[in-house]
PDB file of C-alpha atoms in Angstrom:
ATOM      1  CA  GLU A 223      84.366  98.936 110.685  1.00  0.00           C
ATOM      2  CA  ILE A 224      84.686 102.597 109.717  1.00  0.00           C
ATOM      3  CA  VAL A 225      82.280 103.299 106.860  1.00  0.00           C
ATOM      4  CA  MET A 226      83.312 105.956 104.348  1.00  0.00           C
ATOM      5  CA  THR A 227      80.539 107.694 102.420  1.00  0.00           C
ATOM      6  CA  GLN A 228      81.268 109.870  99.398  1.00  0.00           C
ATOM      7  CA  SER A 229      78.956 112.397  97.807  1.00  0.00           C
ATOM      8  CA  PRO A 230      77.745 112.970  95.226  1.00  0.00           C
ATOM      9  CA  ALA A 231      77.973 109.689  93.335  1.00  0.00           C
ATOM     10  CA  THR A 232      78.350 111.615  90.080  1.00  0.00           C
ATOM     11  CA  LEU A 233      79.377 115.236  89.627  1.00  0.00           C
ATOM     12  CA  SER A 234      79.051 117.056  86.301  1.00  0.00           C
ATOM     13  CA  VAL A 235      81.282 120.092  85.928  1.00  0.00           C
ATOM     14  CA  SER A 236      82.497 122.123  82.966  1.00  0.00           C
ATOM     15  CA  PRO A 237      86.212 122.381  82.126  1.00  0.00           C
ATOM     16  CA  GLY A 238      87.764 125.396  83.812  1.00  0.00           C
ATOM     17  CA  GLU A 239      85.232 125.290  86.652  1.00  0.00           C
ATOM     18  CA  ARG A 240      85.764 124.115  90.238  1.00  0.00           C
ATOM     19  CA  ALA A 241      84.724 120.710  91.579  1.00  0.00           C
ATOM     20  CA  THR A 242      84.088 119.913  95.236  1.00  0.00           C
ATOM     21  CA  LEU A 243      83.902 116.272  96.362  1.00  0.00           C
ATOM     22  CA  SER A 244      82.901 115.166  99.860  1.00  0.00           C
ATOM     23  CA  CYS A 245      83.837 112.210 102.031  1.00  0.00           C
ATOM     24  CA  ARG A 246      82.336 111.416 105.420  1.00  0.00           C
ATOM     25  CA  ALA A 247      83.593 108.881 107.970  1.00  0.00           C
ATOM     26  CA  SER A 248      81.248 107.015 110.317  1.00  0.00           C
ATOM     27  CA  GLN A 249      83.616 107.836 113.203  1.00  0.00           C
ATOM     28  CA  SER A 250      86.577 110.136 113.619  1.00  0.00           C
ATOM     29  CA  VAL A 251      89.666 109.214 111.596  1.00  0.00           C
ATOM     30  CA  SER A 252      91.599 112.318 112.675  1.00  0.00           C
ATOM     31  CA  SER A 253      93.587 113.330 109.558  1.00  0.00           C
ATOM     32  CA  ASP A 254      94.243 109.746 108.439  1.00  0.00           C
ATOM     33  CA  LEU A 255      92.534 110.225 105.105  1.00  0.00           C
ATOM     34  CA  ALA A 256      93.785 109.773 101.543  1.00  0.00           C
ATOM     35  CA  TRP A 257      92.306 110.584  98.141  1.00  0.00           C
ATOM     36  CA  TYR A 258      92.952 108.617  94.947  1.00  0.00           C
ATOM     37  CA  GLN A 259      92.160 109.256  91.298  1.00  0.00           C
ATOM     38  CA  GLN A 260      91.311 106.400  88.956  1.00  0.00           C
ATOM     39  CA  LYS A 261      90.908 106.612  85.192  1.00  0.00           C
ATOM     40  CA  PRO A 262      89.231 103.848  83.137  1.00  0.00           C
ATOM     41  CA  GLY A 263      91.398 100.760  82.831  1.00  0.00           C
ATOM     42  CA  ARG A 264      94.103 102.233  85.056  1.00  0.00           C
ATOM     43  CA  ALA A 265      95.249 101.706  88.618  1.00  0.00           C
ATOM     44  CA  PRO A 266      94.356 104.297  91.246  1.00  0.00           C
ATOM     45  CA  ARG A 267      96.849 107.080  91.823  1.00  0.00           C
ATOM     46  CA  LEU A 268      97.489 108.782  95.151  1.00  0.00           C
ATOM     47  CA  LEU A 269      96.556 112.463  95.189  1.00  0.00           C
ATOM     48  CA  ILE A 270      96.321 113.472  98.844  1.00  0.00           C
ATOM     49  CA  TYR A 271      97.390 111.917 102.160  1.00  0.00           C
ATOM     50  CA  GLY A 272      97.113 113.180 105.706  1.00  0.00           C
ATOM     51  CA  ALA A 273      93.857 114.840 104.588  1.00  0.00           C
ATOM     52  CA  SER A 274      95.672 117.779 103.012  1.00  0.00           C
ATOM     53  CA  ALA A 275      99.207 116.876 101.854  1.00  0.00           C
ATOM     54  CA  ARG A 276      99.616 116.585  98.107  1.00  0.00           C
ATOM     55  CA  ALA A 277     101.500 113.552  96.840  1.00  0.00           C
ATOM     56  CA  THR A 278     104.610 114.006  94.740  1.00  0.00           C
ATOM     57  CA  GLY A 279     103.841 115.470  91.318  1.00  0.00           C
ATOM     58  CA  ILE A 280     100.218 116.355  92.063  1.00  0.00           C
ATOM     59  CA  PRO A 281      99.270 119.816  90.758  1.00  0.00           C
ATOM     60  CA  ALA A 282      98.376 122.583  93.192  1.00  0.00           C
ATOM     61  CA  ARG A 283      94.824 122.753  91.794  1.00  0.00           C
ATOM     62  CA  PHE A 284      94.086 119.631  93.891  1.00  0.00           C
ATOM     63  CA  ARG A 285      93.379 120.607  97.487  1.00  0.00           C
ATOM     64  CA  GLY A 286      92.337 118.379 100.374  1.00  0.00           C
ATOM     65  CA  SER A 287      90.821 119.623 103.606  1.00  0.00           C
ATOM     66  CA  GLY A 288      88.975 118.453 106.707  1.00  0.00           C
ATOM     67  CA  SER A 289      89.562 116.349 109.800  1.00  0.00           C
ATOM     68  CA  GLY A 290      87.601 114.082 112.086  1.00  0.00           C
ATOM     69  CA  THR A 291      84.633 112.879 110.053  1.00  0.00           C
ATOM     70  CA  GLU A 292      84.224 115.443 107.259  1.00  0.00           C
ATOM     71  CA  PHE A 293      86.621 115.794 104.342  1.00  0.00           C
ATOM     72  CA  THR A 294      86.667 117.626 101.033  1.00  0.00           C
ATOM     73  CA  LEU A 295      88.667 117.338  97.833  1.00  0.00           C
ATOM     74  CA  SER A 296      88.576 120.503  95.748  1.00  0.00           C
ATOM     75  CA  ILE A 297      89.822 120.685  92.199  1.00  0.00           C
ATOM     76  CA  SER A 298      90.073 124.177  90.801  1.00  0.00           C
ATOM     77  CA  SER A 299      90.143 125.062  87.123  1.00  0.00           C
ATOM     78  CA  LEU A 300      89.283 121.554  85.899  1.00  0.00           C
ATOM     79  CA  GLN A 301      91.422 120.160  83.099  1.00  0.00           C
ATOM     80  CA  SER A 302      90.332 117.442  80.672  1.00  0.00           C
ATOM     81  CA  GLU A 303      92.629 114.929  82.388  1.00  0.00           C
ATOM     82  CA  ASP A 304      90.892 115.473  85.742  1.00  0.00           C
ATOM     83  CA  PHE A 305      87.679 113.729  84.704  1.00  0.00           C
ATOM     84  CA  ALA A 306      87.877 110.398  86.482  1.00  0.00           C
ATOM     85  CA  VAL A 307      86.612 108.527  89.543  1.00  0.00           C
ATOM     86  CA  TYR A 308      87.853 109.694  92.933  1.00  0.00           C
ATOM     87  CA  TYR A 309      88.033 107.561  96.077  1.00  0.00           C
ATOM     88  CA  CYS A 310      88.693 108.474  99.689  1.00  0.00           C
ATOM     89  CA  GLN A 311      90.317 105.988 102.078  1.00  0.00           C
ATOM     90  CA  GLN A 312      90.773 105.985 105.830  1.00  0.00           C
ATOM     91  CA  TYR A 313      93.881 104.501 107.416  1.00  0.00           C
ATOM     92  CA  HIS A 314      93.154 105.365 111.036  1.00  0.00           C
ATOM     93  CA  LYS A 315      93.123 101.935 112.633  1.00  0.00           C
ATOM     94  CA  TRP A 316      95.985  99.577 113.549  1.00  0.00           C
ATOM     95  CA  PRO A 317      95.884  96.639 113.073  1.00  0.00           C
ATOM     96  CA  PRO A 318      94.654  97.771 109.682  1.00  0.00           C
ATOM     97  CA  ARG A 319      90.994  97.812 108.762  1.00  0.00           C
ATOM     98  CA  TYR A 320      91.355 100.017 105.727  1.00  0.00           C
ATOM     99  CA  THR A 321      88.143 101.148 104.079  1.00  0.00           C
ATOM    100  CA  PHE A 322      87.361 103.149 100.975  1.00  0.00           C
ATOM    101  CA  GLY A 323      84.448 105.305  99.963  1.00  0.00           C
ATOM    102  CA  GLN A 324      82.302 104.074  97.083  1.00  0.00           C
ATOM    103  CA  GLY A 325      83.743 106.706  94.739  1.00  0.00           C
ATOM    104  CA  THR A 326      82.626 109.907  93.027  1.00  0.00           C
ATOM    105  CA  LYS A 327      82.617 109.990  89.246  1.00  0.00           C
ATOM    106  CA  LEU A 328      83.622 113.423  87.961  1.00  0.00           C
ATOM    107  CA  GLU A 329      82.265 113.866  84.453  1.00  0.00           C
ATOM    108  CA  ILE A 330      82.349 116.587  81.849  1.00  0.00           C
ATOM    109  CA  LYS A 331      79.275 118.775  81.773  1.00  0.00           C
TER     110      LYS A 331
ATOM    111  CA  GLU B 148     111.265 104.733  89.326  1.00  0.00           C
ATOM    112  CA  VAL B 149     109.207 102.791  91.844  1.00  0.00           C
ATOM    113  CA  GLN B 150     107.383  99.981  90.088  1.00  0.00           C
ATOM    114  CA  LEU B 151     105.133  97.078  91.041  1.00  0.00           C
ATOM    115  CA  VAL B 152     104.285  94.382  88.511  1.00  0.00           C
ATOM    116  CA  GLU B 153     101.689  91.692  89.166  1.00  0.00           C
ATOM    117  CA  SER B 154     101.428  88.334  87.444  1.00  0.00           C
ATOM    118  CA  GLY B 155      99.630  85.016  87.741  1.00  0.00           C
ATOM    119  CA  GLY B 156      96.009  85.953  87.214  1.00  0.00           C
ATOM    120  CA  GLY B 157      93.532  84.029  85.121  1.00  0.00           C
ATOM    121  CA  LEU B 158      90.385  81.937  85.087  1.00  0.00           C
ATOM    122  CA  VAL B 159      89.696  79.466  87.879  1.00  0.00           C
ATOM    123  CA  LYS B 160      86.635  77.430  88.850  1.00  0.00           C
ATOM    124  CA  PRO B 161      84.740  78.043  92.081  1.00  0.00           C
ATOM    125  CA  GLY B 162      86.420  76.185  94.921  1.00  0.00           C
ATOM    126  CA  GLY B 163      89.757  76.311  93.133  1.00  0.00           C
ATOM    127  CA  SER B 164      93.047  77.948  94.024  1.00  0.00           C
ATOM    128  CA  LEU B 165      95.310  80.514  92.435  1.00  0.00           C
ATOM    129  CA  ARG B 166      98.448  82.375  93.411  1.00  0.00           C
ATOM    130  CA  VAL B 167      99.203  85.871  92.202  1.00  0.00           C
ATOM    131  CA  SER B 168     102.607  87.475  92.503  1.00  0.00           C
ATOM    132  CA  CYS B 169     104.064  90.951  92.512  1.00  0.00           C
ATOM    133  CA  VAL B 170     107.630  92.086  91.970  1.00  0.00           C
ATOM    134  CA  GLY B 171     108.797  95.444  93.249  1.00  0.00           C
ATOM    135  CA  SER B 172     111.644  97.589  91.944  1.00  0.00           C
ATOM    136  CA  GLY B 173     113.080 101.042  92.442  1.00  0.00           C
ATOM    137  CA  PHE B 174     112.810 101.009  96.243  1.00  0.00           C
ATOM    138  CA  THR B 175     114.026  99.051  99.276  1.00  0.00           C
ATOM    139  CA  PHE B 176     111.345  96.354  99.175  1.00  0.00           C
ATOM    140  CA  SER B 177     112.291  94.918 102.571  1.00  0.00           C
ATOM    141  CA  SER B 178     111.538  98.207 104.346  1.00  0.00           C
ATOM    142  CA  TYR B 179     107.864  98.485 103.442  1.00  0.00           C
ATOM    143  CA  THR B 180     104.616  96.907 104.455  1.00  0.00           C
ATOM    144  CA  MET B 181     102.929  95.624 101.307  1.00  0.00           C
ATOM    145  CA  ASN B 182      99.243  95.256 100.563  1.00  0.00           C
ATOM    146  CA  TRP B 183      96.691  93.738  98.238  1.00  0.00           C
ATOM    147  CA  VAL B 184      93.616  95.714  97.201  1.00  0.00           C
ATOM    148  CA  ARG B 185      90.977  94.397  94.809  1.00  0.00           C
ATOM    149  CA  GLN B 186      88.299  95.862  92.594  1.00  0.00           C
ATOM    150  CA  ALA B 187      85.392  93.817  91.290  1.00  0.00           C
ATOM    151  CA  PRO B 188      84.248  94.708  87.742  1.00  0.00           C
ATOM    152  CA  GLY B 189      82.517  98.085  87.778  1.00  0.00           C
ATOM    153  CA  LYS B 190      82.820  98.353  91.559  1.00  0.00           C
ATOM    154  CA  GLY B 191      84.878 100.206  94.136  1.00  0.00           C
ATOM    155  CA  LEU B 192      88.086  99.376  95.976  1.00  0.00           C
ATOM    156  CA  GLU B 193      88.344  96.777  98.751  1.00  0.00           C
ATOM    157  CA  TRP B 194      91.365  96.208 100.982  1.00  0.00           C
ATOM    158  CA  VAL B 195      92.308  92.520 100.989  1.00  0.00           C
ATOM    159  CA  SER B 196      95.506  92.037 102.958  1.00  0.00           C
ATOM    160  CA  SER B 197      98.619  93.630 104.460  1.00  0.00           C
ATOM    161  CA  ILE B 198     101.958  92.078 105.369  1.00  0.00           C
ATOM    162  CA  SER B 199     104.638  93.859 107.379  1.00  0.00           C
ATOM    163  CA  SER B 200     108.163  94.328 106.119  1.00  0.00           C
ATOM    164  CA  SER B 201     109.618  91.209 107.770  1.00  0.00           C
ATOM    165  CA  SER B 202     106.403  89.192 107.657  1.00  0.00           C
ATOM    166  CA  GLU B 203     105.840  89.507 111.418  1.00  0.00           C
ATOM    167  CA  PHE B 204     102.304  90.739 110.922  1.00  0.00           C
ATOM    168  CA  ARG B 205      99.717  89.662 108.370  1.00  0.00           C
ATOM    169  CA  TYR B 206      96.209  91.076 108.293  1.00  0.00           C
ATOM    170  CA  TYR B 207      93.188  90.237 106.176  1.00  0.00           C
ATOM    171  CA  GLY B 208      89.822  91.672 105.303  1.00  0.00           C
ATOM    172  CA  ASP B 209      86.830  89.778 106.680  1.00  0.00           C
ATOM    173  CA  SER B 210      85.706  88.599 103.233  1.00  0.00           C
ATOM    174  CA  VAL B 211      88.944  86.667 102.591  1.00  0.00           C
ATOM    175  CA  LYS B 212      90.081  85.681 106.097  1.00  0.00           C
ATOM    176  CA  GLY B 213      90.768  81.968 106.351  1.00  0.00           C
ATOM    177  CA  ARG B 214      90.876  81.507 102.557  1.00  0.00           C
ATOM    178  CA  PHE B 215      93.655  83.835 101.393  1.00  0.00           C
ATOM    179  CA  THR B 216      97.271  83.906 102.594  1.00  0.00           C
ATOM    180  CA  THR B 217      99.735  86.664 101.869  1.00  0.00           C
ATOM    181  CA  SER B 218     103.486  86.120 101.966  1.00  0.00           C
ATOM    182  CA  ARG B 219     106.644  87.766 100.750  1.00  0.00           C
ATOM    183  CA  ASP B 220     110.234  86.976  99.804  1.00  0.00           C
ATOM    184  CA  ASN B 221     112.366  90.054 100.413  1.00  0.00           C
ATOM    185  CA  ALA B 222     115.403  88.519  98.695  1.00  0.00           C
ATOM    186  CA  LYS B 223     113.322  88.257  95.526  1.00  0.00           C
ATOM    187  CA  LYS B 224     111.508  91.567  96.163  1.00  0.00           C
ATOM    188  CA  SER B 225     108.301  89.637  95.720  1.00  0.00           C
ATOM    189  CA  LEU B 226     104.838  89.614  97.264  1.00  0.00           C
ATOM    190  CA  TYR B 227     102.392  86.750  96.928  1.00  0.00           C
ATOM    191  CA  LEU B 228      98.695  86.150  97.464  1.00  0.00           C
ATOM    192  CA  GLN B 229      97.603  82.535  97.727  1.00  0.00           C
ATOM    193  CA  MET B 230      93.871  82.322  97.134  1.00  0.00           C
ATOM    194  CA  ASN B 231      92.048  79.131  98.120  1.00  0.00           C
ATOM    195  CA  SER B 232      88.380  78.134  98.145  1.00  0.00           C
ATOM    196  CA  LEU B 233      87.707  80.789  95.562  1.00  0.00           C
ATOM    197  CA  LYS B 234      84.190  82.112  95.112  1.00  0.00           C
ATOM    198  CA  VAL B 235      82.522  83.839  92.172  1.00  0.00           C
ATOM    199  CA  GLU B 236      82.502  87.021  94.233  1.00  0.00           C
ATOM    200  CA  ASP B 237      86.316  86.973  94.395  1.00  0.00           C
ATOM    201  CA  THR B 238      86.370  87.926  90.712  1.00  0.00           C
ATOM    202  CA  ALA B 239      88.287  91.194  90.577  1.00  0.00           C
ATOM    203  CA  VAL B 240      91.395  93.033  89.503  1.00  0.00           C
ATOM    204  CA  TYR B 241      93.950  92.521  92.257  1.00  0.00           C
ATOM    205  CA  TYR B 242      96.372  95.367  92.871  1.00  0.00           C
ATOM    206  CA  CYS B 243      99.721  95.069  94.599  1.00  0.00           C
ATOM    207  CA  VAL B 244     100.223  98.247  96.607  1.00  0.00           C
ATOM    208  CA  ARG B 245     103.046  99.616  98.704  1.00  0.00           C
ATOM    209  CA  ASP B 246     102.584 101.564 101.925  1.00  0.00           C
ATOM    210  CA  GLY B 247     103.251 105.253 101.399  1.00  0.00           C
ATOM    211  CA  ASN B 248     105.761 105.300 104.246  1.00  0.00           C
ATOM    212  CA  SER B 249     108.247 102.699 105.429  1.00  0.00           C
ATOM    213  CA  GLY B 250     107.973 101.357 108.964  1.00  0.00           C
ATOM    214  CA  TYR B 251     104.975 100.172 110.955  1.00  0.00           C
ATOM    215  CA  GLY B 252     101.551 101.649 111.411  1.00  0.00           C
ATOM    216  CA  ALA B 253      98.521 102.390 109.311  1.00  0.00           C
ATOM    217  CA  ASN B 254      99.344 104.098 106.060  1.00  0.00           C
ATOM    218  CA  TRP B 255      98.129 105.389 102.755  1.00  0.00           C
ATOM    219  CA  PHE B 256      98.848 103.429  99.589  1.00  0.00           C
ATOM    220  CA  ASP B 257     101.452 104.522  97.067  1.00  0.00           C
ATOM    221  CA  PRO B 258     102.261 103.385  94.466  1.00  0.00           C
ATOM    222  CA  TRP B 259      99.907 100.806  92.918  1.00  0.00           C
ATOM    223  CA  GLY B 260     100.729  98.069  90.466  1.00  0.00           C
ATOM    224  CA  GLN B 261      98.846  97.885  87.175  1.00  0.00           C
ATOM    225  CA  GLY B 262      96.612  95.132  88.510  1.00  0.00           C
ATOM    226  CA  ILE B 263      95.921  91.539  87.498  1.00  0.00           C
ATOM    227  CA  LEU B 264      92.525  90.072  86.698  1.00  0.00           C
ATOM    228  CA  VAL B 265      91.319  86.999  88.543  1.00  0.00           C
ATOM    229  CA  THR B 266      88.100  85.489  87.220  1.00  0.00           C
ATOM    230  CA  VAL B 267      86.257  82.822  89.183  1.00  0.00           C
ATOM    231  CA  SER B 268      83.676  81.113  87.012  1.00  0.00           C
ATOM    232  CA  SER B 269      82.455  77.649  86.111  1.00  0.00           C
TER     233      SER B 269
END
């Protein structure tokens, strides 16, 4: 099983500042990496796929980067609606053995 | 608008069974692999199952293999998860999720249904 590890567990950032979230895979997943945003009581929403492609309707302030085992989600100029939990997911294997990171909670400083 | 709506959740005793359903709309349901992902209260996301567009392939996470069965009815644009021998640790919100791309192969998940709560408790 590919283990996904996110850091930090909680990140406190002020509105208007930049947030940088990390995701590490236990083995290479190439660019088969997605990021999701989840707000309390809501379903996750796709932000990024293919490590760096923004999903439809996702603002340009969300930027994904990385390949292999190290990935980053950067959110510039944080808005109030960006404070949420973020998950990374690898989809490298077929047959599927999808795994998610444990999540990073982005909170208002 | 692409939409997924789950139903059928509720409270069930350990060892019991439950079937949850999902209806898709706004896309060609029969062209997509469909998935179930769950989230225990206060916890992270766990992939449960995937079923290919014509039901040729069905895959399960290790924690549910042998107890859960996923199926679909493309004519009804519906996805099902039959859960047997339920355990307390199966308590979670179950999300119906579409593959981001049609066709075969590993994929990201988009969109997600609103989720349905399954509680296993005596």
